[in-house]
């Protein structure tokens, strides 16, 4: 089997989720001087990464004016960082209040990805944090926003992703849809059904099953999710969690390095590669030294 990259050269990007989108003085990173971006990106490079995903919870590169976007590109170039993908967060194209706005933003993300030479973008249907999630130590322990159980909204989601897919195809960009609880991509079966309904070659799944394994409720086994979703896998967010299930029904979880959690990522990725997977990875971690754990995850 011919692989697109050797293991040493496979693009593995650092997520920027360890870096907040707001500075200690209250300013948004979006509005900060490029030197502020450079400081965070230098930490990524110092951790041994040669790829970065400018996750939009940190910086919306699609909403930078051309001059500032060029400054971002120059910083990455000087640090030896390529940008294989751009991930979005909590900007759902079916958001009941901002769906039209986020659809337009998603088109700008595709344009920005093409401009930066990023061949992949990640979109999802998860909504903003609720007040309870904002207060919680781990946001996934509180109930978040649910996608409506409504055929018309499902079809709207399908239609809007197809619209984005046509745009992406024109620019040589591939879309990956992020699996996330209580959305139309909230189980492996729902995710496969959704991407099958979209039925466009530019649309794959971001099989971020860590988002589901961490839930304090019954979930599909990780191996079943992998087996169902591998044929549709695209750009892939990778993270792990310890998961404890007590016979009483109590479930608890905690972030883990990929080598130590419930998901056997060695087995999962071997299955994916054997099944023809040919996209970059992104490594994530919540809590503690998130960037340091991401670096360990990259090496594994």
C-alpha positions as a LaTeX table, in Angstrom:
\begin{tabular}{lrrr}
\hline
Residue & $x$ (\AA) & $y$ (\AA) & $z$ (\AA) \\
\hline
Unk1 & 0.00 & 0.00 & 0.00 \\
Unk2 & 1.36 & 3.41 & $-0.98$ \\
Unk3 & 1.10 & 6.05 & 1.76 \\
Unk4 & 0.85 & 9.80 & 1.06 \\
Unk5 & 3.57 & 10.57 & 3.63 \\
Unk6 & 6.14 & 8.71 & 5.67 \\
Unk7 & 5.42 & 8.55 & 9.42 \\
Unk8 & 8.14 & 11.16 & 10.03 \\
Unk9 & 6.71 & 13.56 & 7.45 \\
Unk10 & 2.98 & 13.06 & 8.13 \\
Unk11 & 1.41 & 16.48 & 8.88 \\
Unk12 & 0.49 & 16.59 & 12.58 \\
Unk13 & $-0.72$ & 20.02 & 13.63 \\
Unk14 & $-0.84$ & 21.58 & 17.07 \\
Unk15 & $-4.25$ & 22.84 & 18.10 \\
Unk16 & $-4.28$ & 26.34 & 19.53 \\
Unk17 & $-6.87$ & 25.48 & 22.21 \\
Unk18 & $-4.23$ & 25.73 & 24.99 \\
Unk19 & $-4.04$ & 29.44 & 24.16 \\
Unk20 & $-7.04$ & 31.58 & 25.15 \\
Unk21 & $-8.70$ & 33.88 & 22.67 \\
Unk22 & $-8.67$ & 36.75 & 25.15 \\
Unk23 & $-5.60$ & 38.36 & 26.71 \\
Unk24 & $-5.25$ & 39.03 & 30.46 \\
Unk25 & $-6.13$ & 42.68 & 29.91 \\
Unk26 & $-9.41$ & 41.69 & 28.22 \\
Unk27 & $-8.39$ & 42.33 & 24.62 \\
Unk28 & $-9.13$ & 39.73 & 21.99 \\
Unk29 & $-6.18$ & 37.95 & 20.41 \\
Unk30 & $-8.00$ & 38.83 & 17.17 \\
Unk31 & $-7.26$ & 42.51 & 17.77 \\
Unk32 & $-3.76$ & 42.11 & 19.22 \\
Unk33 & $-0.50$ & 43.10 & 17.60 \\
Unk34 & 1.15 & 40.37 & 15.50 \\
Unk35 & 3.91 & 40.17 & 18.10 \\
Unk36 & 1.34 & 38.65 & 20.46 \\
Unk37 & 0.49 & 35.95 & 17.92 \\
Unk38 & 4.19 & 35.35 & 17.36 \\
Unk39 & 4.78 & 34.73 & 21.06 \\
Unk40 & 2.19 & 31.92 & 21.16 \\
Unk41 & 3.25 & 30.45 & 17.83 \\
Unk42 & 6.88 & 30.45 & 18.98 \\
Unk43 & 5.83 & 28.25 & 21.90 \\
Unk44 & 4.29 & 25.83 & 19.40 \\
Unk45 & 7.48 & 25.72 & 17.36 \\
Unk46 & 9.61 & 25.36 & 20.50 \\
Unk47 & 7.52 & 22.31 & 21.42 \\
Unk48 & 8.78 & 20.66 & 18.24 \\
Unk49 & 5.84 & 21.24 & 15.92 \\
Unk50 & 6.24 & 22.08 & 12.26 \\
Unk51 & 2.47 & 22.37 & 11.64 \\
Unk52 & $-0.18$ & 24.47 & 13.35 \\
Unk53 & $-3.95$ & 24.79 & 13.02 \\
Unk54 & $-4.95$ & 28.39 & 13.85 \\
Unk55 & $-8.07$ & 27.19 & 15.66 \\
Unk56 & $-10.58$ & 30.01 & 15.50 \\
Unk57 & $-11.31$ & 30.01 & 19.24 \\
Unk58 & $-7.83$ & 31.59 & 19.38 \\
Unk59 & $-7.61$ & 33.59 & 16.13 \\
Unk60 & $-10.02$ & 33.91 & 13.22 \\
Unk61 & $-7.56$ & 34.11 & 10.33 \\
Unk62 & $-10.50$ & 34.32 & 7.91 \\
Unk63 & $-11.53$ & 37.64 & 9.49 \\
Unk64 & $-8.12$ & 39.28 & 9.37 \\
Unk65 & $-7.68$ & 41.94 & 6.74 \\
Unk66 & $-5.22$ & 41.02 & 3.97 \\
Unk67 & $-2.30$ & 42.88 & 5.53 \\
Unk68 & $-2.72$ & 41.28 & 8.95 \\
Unk69 & $-3.25$ & 37.85 & 7.41 \\
Unk70 & 0.01 & 38.33 & 5.51 \\
Unk71 & 1.69 & 39.13 & 8.84 \\
Unk72 & 0.32 & 35.90 & 10.30 \\
Unk73 & 1.65 & 33.93 & 7.33 \\
Unk74 & 5.06 & 35.58 & 7.68 \\
Unk75 & 5.26 & 34.68 & 11.37 \\
Unk76 & 4.46 & 31.04 & 10.61 \\
Unk77 & 6.99 & 30.95 & 7.81 \\
Unk78 & 9.74 & 32.44 & 9.97 \\
Unk79 & 9.02 & 29.83 & 12.68 \\
Unk80 & 8.98 & 26.95 & 10.20 \\
Unk81 & 5.27 & 26.29 & 10.76 \\
Unk82 & 3.00 & 25.21 & 7.92 \\
Unk83 & $-0.81$ & 25.40 & 8.13 \\
Unk84 & $-2.36$ & 22.17 & 6.81 \\
Unk85 & $-5.86$ & 22.98 & 8.06 \\
Unk86 & $-8.13$ & 25.50 & 9.79 \\
Unk87 & $-10.58$ & 24.34 & 12.46 \\
Unk88 & $-13.69$ & 26.26 & 13.51 \\
Unk89 & $-15.47$ & 26.02 & 16.85 \\
Unk90 & $-19.02$ & 26.89 & 17.93 \\
Unk91 & $-19.94$ & 28.66 & 14.71 \\
Unk92 & $-22.62$ & 26.34 & 13.42 \\
Unk93 & $-24.24$ & 27.11 & 10.08 \\
Unk94 & $-27.59$ & 26.10 & 11.63 \\
Unk95 & $-27.24$ & 28.24 & 14.76 \\
Unk96 & $-30.78$ & 29.55 & 15.39 \\
Unk97 & $-29.58$ & 33.13 & 15.88 \\
Unk98 & $-26.42$ & 33.40 & 13.78 \\
Unk99 & $-26.68$ & 30.65 & 11.17 \\
Unk100 & $-26.59$ & 32.98 & 8.16 \\
Unk101 & $-23.67$ & 34.91 & 9.63 \\
Unk102 & $-21.76$ & 31.71 & 10.34 \\
Unk103 & $-22.46$ & 30.35 & 6.88 \\
Unk104 & $-20.88$ & 33.48 & 5.38 \\
Unk105 & $-17.98$ & 33.12 & 7.82 \\
Unk106 & $-17.50$ & 29.47 & 6.80 \\
Unk107 & $-17.18$ & 30.54 & 3.17 \\
Unk108 & $-14.48$ & 33.02 & 4.26 \\
Unk109 & $-12.69$ & 30.21 & 6.10 \\
Unk110 & $-12.57$ & 28.20 & 2.88 \\
Unk111 & $-11.17$ & 31.20 & 1.02 \\
Unk112 & $-8.57$ & 31.79 & 3.74 \\
Unk113 & $-7.58$ & 28.11 & 3.75 \\
Unk114 & $-6.94$ & 28.20 & 0.03 \\
Unk115 & $-4.94$ & 31.41 & 0.38 \\
Unk116 & $-2.78$ & 29.88 & 3.14 \\
Unk117 & $-2.29$ & 26.61 & 1.26 \\
Unk118 & $-4.34$ & 24.69 & 3.82 \\
Unk119 & $-6.10$ & 21.81 & 2.08 \\
Unk120 & $-8.54$ & 21.08 & 4.92 \\
Unk121 & $-11.13$ & 22.88 & 7.06 \\
Unk122 & $-13.13$ & 21.50 & 9.97 \\
Unk123 & $-16.71$ & 22.56 & 10.66 \\
Unk124 & $-19.19$ & 21.40 & 13.30 \\
Unk125 & $-22.75$ & 21.91 & 14.50 \\
Unk126 & $-22.00$ & 22.45 & 18.20 \\
Unk127 & $-23.30$ & 25.64 & 19.76 \\
Unk128 & $-21.97$ & 28.18 & 22.27 \\
Unk129 & $-21.20$ & 27.18 & 25.84 \\
Unk130 & $-24.14$ & 27.42 & 28.22 \\
Unk131 & $-23.66$ & 29.35 & 31.50 \\
Unk132 & $-23.38$ & 26.01 & 33.33 \\
Unk133 & $-20.65$ & 24.85 & 30.95 \\
Unk134 & $-18.77$ & 28.10 & 31.43 \\
Unk135 & $-18.77$ & 27.56 & 35.21 \\
Unk136 & $-17.79$ & 23.88 & 35.12 \\
Unk137 & $-14.24$ & 22.61 & 35.54 \\
Unk138 & $-14.77$ & 20.39 & 32.47 \\
Unk139 & $-17.47$ & 21.78 & 30.16 \\
Unk140 & $-18.53$ & 18.34 & 28.89 \\
Unk141 & $-19.85$ & 17.44 & 32.35 \\
Unk142 & $-22.75$ & 19.88 & 31.83 \\
Unk143 & $-25.45$ & 19.64 & 29.19 \\
Unk144 & $-24.74$ & 21.73 & 26.11 \\
Unk145 & $-26.88$ & 23.01 & 23.25 \\
Unk146 & $-28.64$ & 20.28 & 21.28 \\
Unk147 & $-29.40$ & 20.24 & 17.56 \\
Unk148 & $-33.16$ & 20.09 & 17.08 \\
Unk149 & $-34.81$ & 16.76 & 16.34 \\
Unk150 & $-36.37$ & 18.24 & 13.24 \\
Unk151 & $-36.23$ & 17.01 & 9.65 \\
Unk152 & $-36.30$ & 20.52 & 8.21 \\
Unk153 & $-33.27$ & 21.64 & 10.24 \\
Unk154 & $-31.40$ & 18.44 & 9.33 \\
Unk155 & $-32.07$ & 19.18 & 5.67 \\
Unk156 & $-30.97$ & 22.79 & 6.13 \\
Unk157 & $-27.70$ & 21.49 & 7.58 \\
Unk158 & $-27.25$ & 19.11 & 4.64 \\
Unk159 & $-27.98$ & 21.87 & 2.12 \\
Unk160 & $-25.60$ & 24.35 & 3.74 \\
Unk161 & $-22.76$ & 21.85 & 3.94 \\
Unk162 & $-23.32$ & 21.01 & 0.26 \\
Unk163 & $-23.13$ & 24.73 & $-0.50$ \\
Unk164 & $-19.81$ & 24.94 & 1.34 \\
Unk165 & $-18.63$ & 21.75 & $-0.37$ \\
Unk166 & $-19.17$ & 23.20 & $-3.84$ \\
Unk167 & $-17.10$ & 26.24 & $-2.87$ \\
Unk168 & $-14.40$ & 24.06 & $-1.30$ \\
Unk169 & $-14.19$ & 21.84 & $-4.37$ \\
Unk170 & $-13.57$ & 24.86 & $-6.60$ \\
Unk171 & $-10.55$ & 25.77 & $-4.47$ \\
Unk172 & $-9.17$ & 22.29 & $-3.85$ \\
Unk173 & $-10.11$ & 22.32 & $-0.15$ \\
Unk174 & $-11.66$ & 19.37 & 1.72 \\
Unk175 & $-14.24$ & 19.75 & 4.49 \\
Unk176 & $-14.17$ & 17.58 & 7.61 \\
Unk177 & $-17.28$ & 17.55 & 9.83 \\
Unk178 & $-16.47$ & 17.25 & 13.53 \\
Unk179 & $-18.23$ & 14.59 & 15.58 \\
Unk180 & $-19.71$ & 16.12 & 18.73 \\
Unk181 & $-22.40$ & 15.13 & 21.20 \\
Unk182 & $-26.05$ & 16.09 & 20.74 \\
Unk183 & $-25.44$ & 17.28 & 17.19 \\
Unk184 & $-26.25$ & 15.66 & 13.86 \\
Unk185 & $-22.76$ & 14.17 & 14.17 \\
Unk186 & $-23.28$ & 13.04 & 17.76 \\
Unk187 & $-22.94$ & 9.29 & 17.25 \\
Unk188 & $-21.04$ & 7.26 & 14.69 \\
Unk189 & $-24.27$ & 6.15 & 13.04 \\
Unk190 & $-25.67$ & 9.67 & 12.86 \\
Unk191 & $-22.38$ & 10.99 & 11.48 \\
Unk192 & $-22.27$ & 8.35 & 8.76 \\
Unk193 & $-25.91$ & 9.04 & 7.93 \\
Unk194 & $-25.27$ & 12.78 & 7.69 \\
Unk195 & $-22.18$ & 12.60 & 5.49 \\
Unk196 & $-23.97$ & 10.07 & 3.30 \\
Unk197 & $-26.91$ & 12.45 & 2.93 \\
Unk198 & $-24.56$ & 15.27 & 1.93 \\
Unk199 & $-23.03$ & 12.92 & $-0.64$ \\
Unk200 & $-20.22$ & 15.17 & $-1.87$ \\
Unk201 & $-16.62$ & 14.07 & $-2.49$ \\
Unk202 & $-15.25$ & 17.17 & $-0.76$ \\
Unk203 & $-16.97$ & 16.30 & 2.55 \\
Unk204 & $-15.49$ & 13.82 & 5.04 \\
Unk205 & $-15.78$ & 13.21 & 8.78 \\
Unk206 & $-13.49$ & 14.57 & 11.46 \\
Unk207 & $-13.84$ & 11.46 & 13.65 \\
Unk208 & $-13.01$ & 13.27 & 16.88 \\
Unk209 & $-14.29$ & 10.43 & 19.04 \\
Unk210 & $-12.60$ & 11.90 & 22.12 \\
Unk211 & $-15.52$ & 14.35 & 22.17 \\
Unk212 & $-17.82$ & 11.38 & 22.79 \\
Unk213 & $-15.69$ & 9.10 & 24.98 \\
Unk214 & $-15.45$ & 11.87 & 27.59 \\
Unk215 & $-19.21$ & 12.11 & 28.12 \\
Unk216 & $-20.66$ & 11.15 & 31.50 \\
Unk217 & $-23.29$ & 8.95 & 29.89 \\
Unk218 & $-23.44$ & 5.70 & 27.90 \\
Unk219 & $-21.65$ & 5.95 & 24.54 \\
Unk220 & $-20.71$ & 3.65 & 21.68 \\
Unk221 & $-17.47$ & 1.73 & 22.11 \\
Unk222 & $-14.54$ & 3.56 & 20.59 \\
Unk223 & $-13.66$ & 0.63 & 18.33 \\
Unk224 & $-17.20$ & 0.52 & 16.91 \\
Unk225 & $-17.08$ & 4.24 & 16.16 \\
Unk226 & $-13.75$ & 3.87 & 14.40 \\
Unk227 & $-14.89$ & 0.91 & 12.31 \\
Unk228 & $-18.07$ & 2.70 & 11.20 \\
Unk229 & $-16.42$ & 6.03 & 10.40 \\
Unk230 & $-13.05$ & 5.12 & 8.87 \\
Unk231 & $-14.45$ & 4.87 & 5.31 \\
Unk232 & $-15.50$ & 8.53 & 5.62 \\
Unk233 & $-12.49$ & 9.87 & 7.55 \\
Unk234 & $-10.84$ & 13.17 & 6.65 \\
Unk235 & $-8.86$ & 15.71 & 8.66 \\
Unk236 & $-8.76$ & 14.22 & 12.16 \\
Unk237 & $-8.66$ & 15.73 & 15.67 \\
Unk238 & $-6.97$ & 13.31 & 18.08 \\
Unk239 & $-7.17$ & 13.36 & 21.89 \\
Unk240 & $-7.83$ & 10.86 & 24.66 \\
Unk241 & $-9.64$ & 10.55 & 27.99 \\
Unk242 & $-9.65$ & 8.22 & 30.94 \\
Unk243 & $-13.18$ & 6.86 & 31.28 \\
Unk244 & $-14.52$ & 5.03 & 34.33 \\
Unk245 & $-17.89$ & 3.28 & 34.29 \\
Unk246 & $-19.20$ & 2.12 & 37.67 \\
Unk247 & $-21.80$ & $-0.69$ & 37.83 \\
Unk248 & $-24.12$ & 1.79 & 39.56 \\
Unk249 & $-24.26$ & 3.76 & 36.31 \\
Unk250 & $-21.84$ & 6.48 & 37.40 \\
Unk251 & $-19.49$ & 7.57 & 34.59 \\
Unk252 & $-16.48$ & 9.84 & 35.05 \\
Unk253 & $-13.81$ & 11.05 & 32.66 \\
Unk254 & $-10.60$ & 13.07 & 32.66 \\
Unk255 & $-8.27$ & 14.24 & 29.86 \\
Unk256 & $-5.41$ & 11.84 & 29.13 \\
Unk257 & $-2.42$ & 11.66 & 26.80 \\
Unk258 & $-3.12$ & 9.49 & 23.78 \\
Unk259 & $-0.94$ & 6.72 & 25.21 \\
Unk260 & $-2.85$ & 6.49 & 28.49 \\
Unk261 & $-6.58$ & 6.87 & 27.91 \\
Unk262 & $-9.48$ & 4.66 & 26.95 \\
Unk263 & $-9.01$ & 4.89 & 23.17 \\
Unk264 & $-6.22$ & 2.76 & 21.74 \\
Unk265 & $-4.96$ & 5.27 & 19.21 \\
Unk266 & $-2.23$ & 2.96 & 17.93 \\
Unk267 & $-4.91$ & 0.49 & 16.87 \\
Unk268 & $-7.32$ & 3.18 & 15.62 \\
Unk269 & $-4.77$ & 4.86 & 13.37 \\
Unk270 & $-3.43$ & 1.58 & 12.06 \\
Unk271 & $-6.98$ & 0.65 & 11.03 \\
Unk272 & $-7.49$ & 4.04 & 9.40 \\
Unk273 & $-4.24$ & 3.94 & 7.42 \\
Unk274 & $-4.99$ & 0.37 & 6.33 \\
Unk275 & $-8.38$ & 1.65 & 5.18 \\
Unk276 & $-6.83$ & 4.37 & 3.01 \\
Unk277 & $-6.77$ & 7.36 & 5.37 \\
Unk278 & $-4.69$ & 10.11 & 3.76 \\
Unk279 & $-5.28$ & 13.38 & 5.65 \\
Unk280 & $-3.36$ & 15.35 & 8.28 \\
Unk281 & $-3.92$ & 14.98 & 12.02 \\
Unk282 & $-4.42$ & 17.57 & 14.73 \\
Unk283 & $-3.47$ & 16.80 & 18.34 \\
Unk284 & $-5.43$ & 18.35 & 21.21 \\
Unk285 & $-5.51$ & 18.30 & 25.00 \\
Unk286 & $-7.51$ & 20.13 & 27.65 \\
Unk287 & $-6.09$ & 21.16 & 31.01 \\
Unk288 & $-2.60$ & 21.24 & 32.51 \\
Unk289 & 0.24 & 21.79 & 30.07 \\
Unk290 & $-1.96$ & 21.24 & 27.04 \\
Unk291 & 0.77 & 22.08 & 24.55 \\
Unk292 & 3.24 & 19.75 & 26.26 \\
Unk293 & 0.77 & 16.87 & 26.16 \\
Unk294 & 0.05 & 17.67 & 22.50 \\
Unk295 & 3.77 & 17.30 & 21.80 \\
Unk296 & 3.79 & 13.88 & 23.48 \\
Unk297 & 0.72 & 12.93 & 21.45 \\
Unk298 & 2.46 & 14.01 & 18.23 \\
Unk299 & 5.43 & 11.76 & 18.90 \\
Unk300 & 3.20 & 8.77 & 19.62 \\
\hline
\end{tabular}
